[in-house]
């Protein structure tokens, strides 16, 4: 008999941000009513990929970017869970947060944690203003799920680091100012040893960015080539040779956020509105099921954010959020299509959202770690393998 | 978990061991019907968090005894939605046990010269199962929090109870199927403990509202909120 064992092993962290959270939400909703572009409804789905520099600058000026950074770097010195509330509000509203998304979520916190004073002063204020955008250089042609196979090299010379190699699937490289690249700094090193992170300005000579158009016809991905690119010694972020550890910690920030279950919220909202106040039974059932799943995912995501905010490493919990969130979002358009009567080429909002998300949905369990890799992490957390 | 709740759990474990042999009498004698009764009225003044912790243990130790009904009897005529909420707590406990038994089994049982847990196909299955168990645990915790915020008013917690029962019901299929699959034939025997949680899980899924019941109810509540209103309602209820 095991009783409470499992519950104690996986206690839920209470989500308990300081301050008046209702007021924070109300302020932001009021601000969005004034400033959110009234663009195409399809832009509101998957909105963390919607790039709008004007919106990002306005959001930064209003204090909603770099919220957790210290004031001396232009940040808001707010609690991480206050930032979480802001992020979930922006996503639920379908605001176009793509331009600053990676810089705000990952690169800023990483520079604060591992960067030198010079790097912090150089990059963080621009990030907090919503003016400086970042992309992440991890995958390579020979290193996808097997990230430790990274081969792009950086050799230290008298003038600085000399980088040669290629990154691929680099989201937003063509719109970003900097790339945070995982490179092999130790010649002859193998696997996850000898890797370091370099923060490279994308206008440095020798960098070529080529678009990869995805199956929806969008240009999000790129190939990024480094041809004898020379960057200063100060481009190294954190500790030489500790790149693997730094990247692994960063991925925890990437996997558990509300974007893992709110990317398709515009479709759910349109479905609810289309169903009307007296829905037919099949629609009511689907809406009930989706609401139960979404509500549950929100609890899991909030609890993981609380654990992260408490300074713990929620690697397994973050992977649970990603796995369940991906499944929820991938299934949603299929389940909606199964109960509503709408043609593939119909031009009403619901039909266009449905089409866009059906086509986008295969990527949900690929980006940020494939389903198989994520399940492997969870299995290891269970004590298998 | 608070020290008081740890103590309550210890008591519950001890009482349920007796009850497994003697029936519900030891649970009655231990005063579990007073768990939710206010201290001023001679009860223990417990909250739904306490009920949840006790029922998670009962779901494993004495799934066939009416422990939930006994606890709720302290409230007089408890709303049927509270019985559904209690069922979710039982289910969370039983699912945790099914996961624990499965992990133990695949780490011990050897085939093809290594433990089953070394095979990727088995690992991936157990990861899927663990996600479902975590989801139900999160749902049950959030439901308990809401119930305590609104003073056990089932009407004021109707969204959370519906969502938690529906989510738990939907997890039962995945959890019982994978638990039995990774156990193989031994899990299908009377002798082995797995059926002691999987059969009750199947029973609780249909009790106090099946999937269709709660999905209809929740769906109608949500269309009442409207597309944007769902988000506003969901956040307002938890802030």
Coordinates of C-alpha atoms in Angstrom, one line a residue:
Chain A
X1 CA 0.0 0.0 0.0
X2 CA 1.5 3.3 -1.0
X3 CA -1.1 6.0 -0.1
X4 CA 0.1 9.6 -0.3
X5 CA 3.5 8.7 -1.8
X6 CA 2.9 9.9 -5.2
X7 CA 1.1 13.1 -4.3
X8 CA 3.9 14.1 -2.0
X9 CA 6.4 13.4 -4.8
X10 CA 4.7 15.8 -7.1
X11 CA 3.2 18.4 -4.9
X12 CA 1.5 21.3 -6.7
X13 CA 3.1 24.6 -6.0
X14 CA 0.6 27.3 -5.0
X15 CA 0.4 30.1 -7.6
X16 CA 0.5 33.1 -5.3
X17 CA 1.8 36.3 -6.9
X18 CA 2.4 39.4 -4.8
X19 CA 0.2 42.5 -5.2
X20 CA -3.2 43.0 -6.7
X21 CA -3.5 40.6 -9.6
X22 CA -7.0 41.5 -10.5
X23 CA -5.8 45.1 -10.9
X24 CA -2.9 44.0 -13.0
X25 CA -5.2 42.1 -15.3
X26 CA -7.7 45.0 -15.5
X27 CA -4.9 47.5 -16.3
X28 CA -3.5 45.3 -19.1
X29 CA -7.0 44.6 -20.5
X30 CA -7.7 48.3 -20.6
X31 CA -4.3 49.0 -22.3
X32 CA -5.0 46.2 -24.9
X33 CA -8.4 47.7 -25.7
X34 CA -6.5 50.9 -26.7
X35 CA -3.4 49.4 -28.3
X36 CA -4.0 45.9 -29.7
X37 CA -4.1 46.1 -33.5
X38 CA -7.5 45.1 -34.8
X39 CA -5.9 42.9 -37.5
X40 CA -6.9 39.7 -39.1
X41 CA -8.4 37.1 -36.7
X42 CA -5.9 34.5 -38.0
X43 CA -3.1 36.6 -36.6
X44 CA -4.6 36.1 -33.2
X45 CA -4.1 32.3 -33.3
X46 CA -0.5 31.2 -32.7
X47 CA 0.1 34.8 -31.8
X48 CA 3.5 34.3 -30.3
X49 CA 4.7 33.9 -33.9
X50 CA 3.0 37.2 -35.0
X51 CA 5.7 39.9 -35.4
X52 CA 4.7 43.5 -34.9
X53 CA 7.6 45.8 -33.8
X54 CA 5.3 48.8 -33.3
X55 CA 3.2 46.8 -30.9
X56 CA 6.3 45.4 -29.1
X57 CA 7.7 49.0 -28.6
X58 CA 4.4 50.2 -27.2
X59 CA 4.1 47.2 -24.9
X60 CA 7.7 47.8 -23.7
X61 CA 7.0 51.5 -23.1
X62 CA 4.0 50.5 -21.0
X63 CA 6.3 48.3 -18.8
X64 CA 5.0 44.9 -19.9
X65 CA 8.4 43.6 -21.3
X66 CA 11.4 42.7 -19.2
X67 CA 9.1 42.9 -16.2
X68 CA 11.4 40.8 -13.9
X69 CA 14.6 42.5 -14.8
X70 CA 16.3 45.0 -12.3
X71 CA 15.4 48.6 -12.8
X72 CA 19.0 49.5 -13.5
X73 CA 18.7 47.6 -16.7
X74 CA 15.4 49.1 -17.6
X75 CA 13.3 46.3 -16.1
X76 CA 10.2 46.5 -13.9
X77 CA 11.5 44.5 -10.9
X78 CA 8.3 42.6 -10.8
X79 CA 7.7 39.1 -9.5
X80 CA 8.0 36.3 -12.1
X81 CA 4.4 35.3 -11.4
X82 CA 3.2 38.9 -12.2
X83 CA 5.0 38.5 -15.5
X84 CA 3.2 35.1 -15.9
X85 CA -0.2 36.8 -15.5
X86 CA 0.7 39.5 -18.1
X87 CA 1.9 36.8 -20.6
X88 CA -1.3 34.7 -20.2
X89 CA -3.4 37.8 -20.7
X90 CA -1.5 38.8 -23.8
X91 CA -1.8 35.3 -25.3
X92 CA -5.5 34.9 -24.4
X93 CA -6.2 38.2 -26.2
X94 CA -4.2 37.0 -29.2
X95 CA -1.8 40.0 -29.0
X96 CA 1.1 40.0 -31.6
X97 CA 3.9 39.3 -29.2
X98 CA 6.2 37.5 -31.6
X99 CA 8.9 40.2 -32.1
X100 CA 10.0 40.4 -28.5
X101 CA 8.9 36.9 -27.4
X102 CA 12.2 35.0 -27.3
X103 CA 14.2 38.0 -26.0
X104 CA 11.7 38.6 -23.2
X105 CA 11.2 34.9 -22.3
X106 CA 14.6 33.4 -22.6
X107 CA 17.4 35.7 -23.7
X108 CA 16.9 38.5 -21.2
X109 CA 16.7 36.2 -18.2
X110 CA 19.7 34.2 -19.5
X111 CA 21.8 37.4 -20.0
X112 CA 20.9 38.5 -16.5
X113 CA 21.8 35.2 -15.0
X114 CA 25.0 34.4 -16.9
X115 CA 26.1 37.6 -18.6
X116 CA 28.8 40.0 -17.7
X117 CA 28.0 43.5 -16.4
X118 CA 28.9 44.9 -19.9
X119 CA 26.6 42.5 -21.6
X120 CA 23.7 43.3 -19.3
X121 CA 24.1 47.0 -19.9
X122 CA 24.4 46.6 -23.6
X123 CA 21.4 44.3 -24.2
X124 CA 18.9 44.3 -21.4
X125 CA 17.6 47.9 -21.7
X126 CA 16.8 47.3 -25.4
X127 CA 15.0 44.1 -24.6
X128 CA 12.9 45.8 -21.9
X129 CA 12.0 48.6 -24.3
X130 CA 10.7 46.0 -26.8
X131 CA 13.2 47.1 -29.4
X132 CA 15.9 44.4 -29.3
X133 CA 14.9 41.0 -30.6
X134 CA 16.7 37.7 -30.3
X135 CA 16.7 34.3 -31.9
X136 CA 18.1 31.0 -30.6
X137 CA 20.8 29.1 -32.6
X138 CA 20.5 25.5 -31.5
X139 CA 19.6 23.1 -34.3
X140 CA 22.0 22.3 -37.1
X141 CA 21.6 20.1 -40.2
X142 CA 23.2 17.2 -38.2
X143 CA 21.8 18.1 -34.8
X144 CA 18.1 18.2 -34.3
X145 CA 16.6 16.2 -31.5
X146 CA 20.2 15.1 -30.8
X147 CA 21.4 18.6 -29.8
X148 CA 24.7 17.3 -28.4
X149 CA 25.8 16.7 -32.0
X150 CA 26.3 20.4 -32.5
X151 CA 29.4 21.1 -34.8
X152 CA 29.4 24.8 -35.4
X153 CA 32.8 25.9 -34.0
X154 CA 34.2 29.0 -32.4
X155 CA 38.0 29.2 -31.9
X156 CA 39.5 31.8 -29.6
X157 CA 42.1 34.0 -31.3
X158 CA 43.9 37.2 -30.3
X159 CA 41.2 39.3 -31.9
X160 CA 38.2 37.4 -30.6
X161 CA 36.1 34.3 -31.4
X162 CA 36.1 33.0 -35.0
X163 CA 32.9 31.1 -35.8
X164 CA 32.3 28.7 -38.6
X165 CA 29.3 26.5 -39.3
X166 CA 25.5 26.5 -39.8
X167 CA 22.3 26.7 -37.8
X168 CA 18.9 25.7 -39.1
X169 CA 15.2 26.1 -38.1
X170 CA 16.2 29.4 -36.5
X171 CA 12.8 31.1 -35.9
X172 CA 12.9 34.9 -36.6
X173 CA 16.6 35.2 -37.4
X174 CA 15.6 37.5 -40.3
X175 CA 13.8 39.9 -37.9
X176 CA 16.2 39.7 -34.9
X177 CA 19.2 41.7 -33.8
X178 CA 21.1 39.0 -32.0
X179 CA 21.4 35.3 -32.1
X180 CA 22.3 33.2 -29.0
X181 CA 24.3 30.4 -30.5
X182 CA 25.4 27.1 -29.0
X183 CA 28.8 26.4 -30.4
X184 CA 31.7 24.1 -29.9
X185 CA 34.5 26.1 -28.4
X186 CA 36.9 23.2 -27.5
X187 CA 38.5 21.6 -30.5
X188 CA 38.1 17.8 -30.5
X189 CA 35.5 17.9 -27.8
X190 CA 32.6 15.4 -28.0
X191 CA 28.9 15.5 -27.3
X192 CA 27.7 17.9 -24.5
X193 CA 31.3 18.7 -23.3
X194 CA 33.2 21.7 -24.8
X195 CA 30.1 23.7 -25.8
X196 CA 29.6 27.4 -25.0
X197 CA 27.0 30.1 -25.7
X198 CA 27.9 33.1 -27.8
X199 CA 25.7 36.2 -28.2
X200 CA 26.3 37.4 -31.7
X201 CA 25.0 40.6 -33.4
X202 CA 23.4 39.4 -36.6
X203 CA 24.8 42.3 -38.7
X204 CA 28.4 41.0 -38.1
X205 CA 30.1 40.4 -41.5
X206 CA 30.2 36.8 -42.6
X207 CA 26.7 35.9 -41.4
X208 CA 24.2 34.9 -44.1
X209 CA 20.5 34.3 -43.4
X210 CA 18.4 32.3 -45.8
X211 CA 14.6 31.8 -45.5
X212 CA 12.9 28.5 -45.1
X213 CA 9.2 28.8 -46.1
X214 CA 7.0 26.4 -44.0
X215 CA 4.1 24.4 -45.4
X216 CA 1.6 27.1 -44.4
X217 CA 3.5 29.5 -46.7
X218 CA 5.0 31.5 -43.8
X219 CA 8.5 32.6 -43.3
X220 CA 9.4 32.0 -39.7
X221 CA 12.4 29.6 -40.1
X222 CA 15.8 30.4 -41.4
X223 CA 19.2 28.9 -42.1
X224 CA 22.0 30.9 -40.5
X225 CA 25.5 30.5 -42.0
X226 CA 28.7 31.5 -40.2
X227 CA 31.6 32.0 -42.6
X228 CA 34.7 32.9 -40.6
X229 CA 32.7 35.3 -38.5
X230 CA 34.8 37.3 -36.0
X231 CA 33.1 38.4 -32.8
X232 CA 34.7 40.0 -29.7
X233 CA 35.9 38.0 -26.7
X234 CA 33.0 39.5 -24.8
X235 CA 30.5 37.6 -26.9
X236 CA 30.9 34.6 -24.7
X237 CA 27.9 34.3 -22.3
X238 CA 28.4 32.6 -19.0
X239 CA 31.2 30.1 -18.6
X240 CA 33.3 28.6 -21.4
X241 CA 32.5 24.9 -21.8
X242 CA 29.2 25.2 -19.7
X243 CA 27.0 25.8 -22.7
X244 CA 25.1 22.6 -22.3
X245 CA 24.1 23.2 -18.8
X246 CA 23.1 26.8 -19.6
X247 CA 21.0 25.7 -22.5
X248 CA 19.3 23.0 -20.5
X249 CA 18.2 25.5 -17.9
X250 CA 17.0 27.8 -20.6
X251 CA 14.7 25.1 -22.1
X252 CA 12.9 24.9 -18.8
X253 CA 11.7 28.5 -19.4
X254 CA 10.6 27.5 -22.9
X255 CA 8.5 24.5 -22.2
X256 CA 6.0 25.2 -19.5
X257 CA 4.6 28.7 -20.3
X258 CA 1.0 29.5 -21.1
X259 CA 1.8 29.5 -24.8
X260 CA 1.7 25.7 -24.6
X261 CA -2.0 25.7 -24.2
X262 CA -3.1 29.1 -25.4
X263 CA -1.8 29.2 -29.0
X264 CA -5.1 28.0 -30.3
X265 CA -7.3 30.0 -27.9
X266 CA -8.7 32.2 -30.8
X267 CA -10.2 29.1 -32.3
X268 CA -11.8 27.9 -29.1
X269 CA -13.3 31.4 -28.5
X270 CA -14.6 31.5 -32.1
X271 CA -16.2 28.0 -31.6
X272 CA -17.9 29.2 -28.4
X273 CA -19.3 32.3 -30.1
X274 CA -20.4 30.2 -33.1
X275 CA -22.2 27.7 -30.8
X276 CA -24.4 30.4 -29.3
X277 CA -26.2 30.4 -26.0
X278 CA -28.2 27.3 -26.7
X279 CA -25.7 24.9 -28.3
X280 CA -26.6 21.6 -29.9
X281 CA -25.5 18.7 -27.8
X282 CA -22.4 17.6 -29.8
X283 CA -21.1 21.2 -29.7
X284 CA -21.8 21.6 -26.0
X285 CA -20.0 18.3 -25.3
X286 CA -16.9 19.3 -27.2
X287 CA -16.8 22.8 -25.6
X288 CA -17.2 21.2 -22.2
X289 CA -14.3 18.8 -22.9
X290 CA -12.1 21.5 -24.3
X291 CA -12.8 23.8 -21.3
X292 CA -12.0 21.0 -18.8
X293 CA -8.7 20.3 -20.5
X294 CA -7.8 24.0 -20.9
X295 CA -8.6 24.7 -17.3
X296 CA -6.5 21.7 -16.1
X297 CA -3.6 22.8 -18.3
X298 CA -3.7 26.2 -16.8
X299 CA -3.4 24.8 -13.3
X300 CA -0.4 22.7 -14.4
X301 CA 1.3 25.6 -16.1
X302 CA 0.7 27.9 -13.1
X303 CA 2.1 25.4 -10.7
X304 CA 5.2 24.9 -12.8
X305 CA 5.7 28.6 -13.0
X306 CA 5.4 28.8 -9.3
X307 CA 8.0 26.1 -8.8
X308 CA 10.3 27.9 -11.3
X309 CA 9.8 31.2 -9.4
X310 CA 10.7 29.4 -6.1
X311 CA 14.1 28.7 -7.6
X312 CA 13.6 25.0 -8.3
X313 CA 14.1 23.1 -11.5
X314 CA 10.8 21.9 -12.8
X315 CA 12.3 20.0 -15.8
X316 CA 9.8 17.1 -15.6
X317 CA 6.8 19.3 -14.8
X318 CA 7.6 21.6 -17.6
X319 CA 7.7 18.6 -20.0
X320 CA 4.3 17.4 -18.7
X321 CA 2.9 20.8 -19.5
X322 CA 4.4 20.8 -23.0
X323 CA 3.3 17.2 -23.7
X324 CA -0.3 17.7 -22.6
X325 CA -0.5 21.3 -24.0
X326 CA 0.7 20.1 -27.4
X327 CA -1.8 17.2 -27.5
X328 CA -4.6 19.6 -26.5
X329 CA -3.7 22.1 -29.2
X330 CA -3.0 19.5 -31.9
X331 CA -6.3 17.8 -31.3
X332 CA -8.4 20.9 -31.0
X333 CA -8.7 21.8 -34.7
X334 CA -9.4 18.2 -35.6
X335 CA -12.1 17.9 -33.0
X336 CA -13.7 21.2 -34.0
X337 CA -13.7 20.1 -37.7
X338 CA -15.5 16.9 -36.6
X339 CA -18.5 18.7 -35.2
X340 CA -18.9 21.9 -37.2
X341 CA -20.2 22.2 -40.7
X342 CA -17.8 24.3 -42.6
X343 CA -16.0 24.1 -46.0
X344 CA -12.3 24.1 -46.4
X345 CA -12.4 27.3 -48.5
X346 CA -15.1 29.1 -46.4
X347 CA -14.0 32.6 -45.6
X348 CA -15.7 33.2 -42.2
X349 CA -13.5 33.7 -39.2
X350 CA -14.1 30.2 -37.7
X351 CA -13.3 28.5 -41.0
X352 CA -10.2 30.5 -41.6
X353 CA -8.9 29.9 -38.0
X354 CA -9.7 26.2 -38.4
X355 CA -7.8 25.9 -41.7
X356 CA -4.8 27.9 -40.3
X357 CA -4.5 25.8 -37.2
X358 CA -5.1 22.4 -38.9
X359 CA -2.1 23.3 -41.1
X360 CA 0.0 24.7 -38.2
X361 CA -0.8 21.9 -35.8
X362 CA 1.9 19.3 -36.9
X363 CA 4.5 21.8 -35.7
X364 CA 3.2 22.0 -32.1
X365 CA 4.8 18.7 -31.1
X366 CA 8.0 19.5 -32.9
X367 CA 9.0 23.0 -31.7
X368 CA 10.7 23.3 -28.4
X369 CA 11.6 19.5 -28.3
X370 CA 9.8 16.7 -30.1
X371 CA 7.1 14.7 -28.4
X372 CA 9.4 11.7 -28.3
X373 CA 12.2 13.6 -26.6
X374 CA 9.8 15.2 -24.1
X375 CA 8.3 11.8 -23.2
X376 CA 11.8 10.5 -22.7
X377 CA 12.5 13.3 -20.2
X378 CA 9.3 12.5 -18.3
X379 CA 10.2 8.8 -18.3
X380 CA 13.6 9.6 -16.8
X381 CA 11.9 11.7 -14.2
X382 CA 9.8 8.7 -13.3
X383 CA 13.0 6.8 -12.6
X384 CA 13.0 4.6 -15.7
X385 CA 15.9 4.1 -18.1
Chain B
X1 CA 1.6 19.4 3.3
X2 CA 0.9 21.0 6.7
X3 CA 1.8 19.1 9.9
X4 CA -1.8 18.8 10.8
X5 CA -2.7 17.3 7.5
X6 CA 0.2 14.9 7.7
X7 CA -1.2 13.7 11.0
X8 CA -4.6 13.3 9.5
X9 CA -3.2 11.2 6.7
X10 CA -1.3 9.0 9.2
X11 CA -4.5 8.5 11.1
X12 CA -6.5 7.7 8.0
X13 CA -3.9 5.1 6.9
X14 CA -4.1 3.4 10.2
X15 CA -7.9 3.4 10.3
X16 CA -8.2 2.2 6.8
X17 CA -6.0 -0.8 7.5
X18 CA -8.5 -1.8 10.2
X19 CA -11.4 -1.0 7.9
X20 CA -10.0 -3.2 5.1
X21 CA -10.5 -6.1 7.4
X22 CA -13.6 -5.1 9.4
X23 CA -15.7 -2.8 7.1
X24 CA -16.8 0.8 7.6
X25 CA -17.2 0.6 11.4
X26 CA -13.6 1.7 12.3
X27 CA -14.0 4.7 10.0
X28 CA -17.2 5.6 11.7
X29 CA -15.7 5.1 15.1
X30 CA -12.7 7.3 14.2
X31 CA -15.1 10.2 13.6
X32 CA -14.6 10.8 9.9
X33 CA -18.2 12.1 9.6
X34 CA -17.0 15.0 11.8
X35 CA -14.1 16.0 9.5
X36 CA -16.0 18.8 7.7
X37 CA -18.0 19.8 10.8
X38 CA -16.9 23.1 12.4
X39 CA -14.9 23.0 15.6
X40 CA -17.6 25.1 17.3
X41 CA -20.1 22.3 16.5
X42 CA -17.8 19.6 18.0
X43 CA -16.2 18.6 14.7
X44 CA -12.7 18.7 13.3
X45 CA -13.1 21.9 11.3
X46 CA -11.4 20.4 8.3
X47 CA -11.4 21.8 4.8
X48 CA -11.7 20.2 1.3
X49 CA -7.9 20.0 1.1
X50 CA -8.1 17.6 4.1
X51 CA -11.0 15.6 2.5
X52 CA -9.0 15.4 -0.7
X53 CA -5.9 14.0 1.2
X54 CA -8.0 11.5 3.1
X55 CA -9.9 10.3 0.1
X56 CA -6.8 9.9 -2.0
X57 CA -5.7 7.4 0.6
X58 CA -9.1 5.8 0.8
X59 CA -9.1 5.4 -3.0
X60 CA -6.2 3.1 -2.7
X61 CA -6.8 1.4 0.7
X62 CA -10.5 0.9 0.9
X63 CA -12.0 1.7 -2.5
X64 CA -15.1 -0.4 -1.8
X65 CA -16.1 1.3 1.4
X66 CA -18.4 4.4 1.4
X67 CA -15.8 6.7 3.1
X68 CA -16.7 9.7 0.9
X69 CA -20.4 9.4 1.8
X70 CA -19.5 9.1 5.5
X71 CA -17.4 12.2 5.4
X72 CA -20.1 14.2 3.5
X73 CA -22.8 13.0 5.9
X74 CA -21.4 15.5 8.4
X75 CA -22.8 18.2 6.1
X76 CA -26.3 16.9 6.3
X77 CA -27.8 16.6 2.8
X78 CA -24.7 17.2 0.7
X79 CA -25.2 18.5 -2.8
X80 CA -24.6 15.7 -5.4
X81 CA -21.9 17.8 -6.9
X82 CA -19.9 17.4 -3.7
X83 CA -20.2 13.6 -4.1
X84 CA -18.8 14.1 -7.6
X85 CA -15.9 16.2 -6.2
X86 CA -15.2 13.4 -3.6
X87 CA -15.1 10.9 -6.4
X88 CA -12.4 12.9 -8.2
X89 CA -10.3 12.8 -5.0
X90 CA -10.7 9.0 -4.8
X91 CA -9.8 8.7 -8.5
X92 CA -6.6 10.9 -8.1
X93 CA -5.4 8.6 -5.3
X94 CA -6.2 5.4 -7.3
X95 CA -4.5 6.7 -10.4
X96 CA -1.3 7.6 -8.4
X97 CA -1.3 4.1 -7.1
X98 CA -1.7 2.6 -10.6
X99 CA 1.2 4.7 -11.8
X100 CA 3.3 3.7 -8.8
X101 CA 2.6 0.0 -9.3
X102 CA 3.4 0.3 -13.0
X103 CA 6.8 2.0 -12.4
X104 CA 7.7 -0.6 -9.8
X105 CA 6.7 -3.4 -12.2
X106 CA 8.7 -2.2 -15.2
X107 CA 11.8 -1.5 -13.2
X108 CA 11.7 -5.0 -11.7
X109 CA 10.3 -7.3 -14.4
X110 CA 13.0 -8.5 -16.8
X111 CA 12.5 -9.6 -20.4
X112 CA 15.0 -9.9 -23.2
X113 CA 17.7 -9.6 -20.6
X114 CA 16.8 -6.2 -19.2
X115 CA 14.1 -4.5 -17.1
X116 CA 11.0 -3.6 -19.2
X117 CA 11.5 0.1 -18.2
X118 CA 14.7 0.1 -20.4
X119 CA 12.6 -0.2 -23.5
X120 CA 11.7 3.1 -25.2
X121 CA 8.2 1.8 -26.1
X122 CA 7.4 1.2 -22.5
X123 CA 9.0 4.4 -21.3
X124 CA 6.9 6.5 -23.8
X125 CA 3.7 4.7 -22.6
X126 CA 4.4 5.4 -19.0
X127 CA 5.2 9.0 -19.8
X128 CA 1.8 9.4 -21.3
X129 CA 0.2 7.8 -18.3
X130 CA 2.1 10.0 -15.9
X131 CA 0.9 13.1 -17.7
X132 CA -2.7 12.0 -17.2
X133 CA -2.1 11.3 -13.5
X134 CA -0.5 14.8 -13.1
X135 CA -3.3 16.4 -14.9
X136 CA -5.9 14.9 -12.5
X137 CA -3.8 15.8 -9.5
X138 CA -3.6 19.4 -10.7
X139 CA -7.4 19.5 -11.4
X140 CA -8.2 18.0 -8.0
X141 CA -6.0 20.5 -6.2
X142 CA -7.5 23.5 -8.0
X143 CA -11.0 22.2 -7.3
X144 CA -10.2 21.8 -3.6
X145 CA -8.8 25.3 -3.5
X146 CA -12.0 26.7 -5.1
X147 CA -14.3 24.7 -2.8
X148 CA -12.4 26.0 0.3
X149 CA -12.5 29.6 -1.1
X150 CA -16.3 29.5 -1.4
X151 CA -16.9 27.6 1.8
X152 CA -17.9 24.3 0.2
X153 CA -20.7 25.9 -1.7
X154 CA -21.0 23.4 -4.6
X155 CA -23.0 25.9 -6.7
X156 CA -20.2 28.5 -6.5
X157 CA -17.6 25.8 -7.5
X158 CA -19.7 24.2 -10.3
X159 CA -17.2 25.0 -13.0
X160 CA -14.3 23.5 -11.1
X161 CA -16.2 20.4 -10.1
X162 CA -17.5 19.8 -13.6
X163 CA -14.0 20.4 -15.1
X164 CA -12.2 18.2 -12.6
X165 CA -14.7 15.3 -12.8
X166 CA -14.7 15.4 -16.6
X167 CA -10.9 15.5 -16.8
X168 CA -10.6 12.6 -14.3
X169 CA -13.2 10.6 -16.2
X170 CA -11.2 11.1 -19.4
X171 CA -8.0 10.1 -17.8
X172 CA -9.3 6.8 -16.5
X173 CA -9.2 5.1 -19.9
X174 CA -5.6 6.0 -20.6
X175 CA -4.4 5.3 -17.1
X176 CA -6.1 1.8 -16.7
X177 CA -5.2 0.8 -20.2
X178 CA -1.5 1.6 -20.0
X179 CA -1.2 0.2 -16.4
X180 CA -2.6 -3.1 -17.5
X181 CA -0.6 -3.1 -20.8
X182 CA 2.8 -2.7 -19.1
X183 CA 1.9 -5.2 -16.4
X184 CA 1.1 -8.0 -18.9
X185 CA -0.7 -11.1 -17.6
X186 CA 0.2 -10.7 -14.0
X187 CA -1.8 -7.5 -13.8
X188 CA -4.9 -9.4 -14.9
X189 CA -4.8 -11.8 -11.9
X190 CA -6.9 -11.7 -8.8
X191 CA -3.7 -12.2 -6.8
X192 CA -1.9 -9.0 -8.0
X193 CA -3.0 -5.6 -6.6
X194 CA -3.6 -3.7 -9.8
X195 CA -7.3 -4.5 -10.1
X196 CA -7.8 -3.2 -6.6
X197 CA -7.5 0.3 -8.2
X198 CA -8.4 -0.2 -11.8
X199 CA -11.8 -1.7 -11.3
X200 CA -12.8 1.1 -8.8
X201 CA -11.6 3.6 -11.4
X202 CA -13.9 2.2 -14.0
X203 CA -16.7 2.3 -11.4
X204 CA -16.1 5.9 -10.3
X205 CA -15.9 7.1 -13.9
X206 CA -19.6 6.3 -14.3
X207 CA -20.6 7.4 -10.8
X208 CA -21.9 10.9 -9.9
X209 CA -22.1 12.0 -13.6
X210 CA -20.5 10.4 -16.6
X211 CA -18.5 12.2 -19.3
X212 CA -21.6 13.2 -21.3
X213 CA -23.3 14.6 -18.2
X214 CA -20.5 16.9 -17.1
X215 CA -19.4 17.8 -20.7
X216 CA -22.9 19.0 -21.5
X217 CA -23.2 20.9 -18.3
X218 CA -19.8 22.5 -18.6
X219 CA -20.3 23.2 -22.3
X220 CA -23.5 25.0 -21.6
X221 CA -22.0 27.0 -18.8
X222 CA -19.1 28.1 -21.1
X223 CA -21.3 29.1 -24.0
X224 CA -23.1 31.3 -21.4
X225 CA -19.8 33.0 -20.7
X226 CA -19.1 33.5 -24.4
X227 CA -15.8 33.3 -26.3
X228 CA -14.0 36.1 -24.5
X229 CA -16.0 35.6 -21.3
X230 CA -14.6 32.2 -20.7
X231 CA -11.1 33.6 -20.1
X232 CA -12.5 36.4 -17.9
X233 CA -14.6 33.9 -15.9
X234 CA -11.7 31.5 -15.5
X235 CA -9.3 34.1 -14.2
X236 CA -11.8 35.9 -12.0
X237 CA -12.7 32.6 -10.3
X238 CA -9.1 31.9 -9.3
X239 CA -7.6 35.4 -8.6

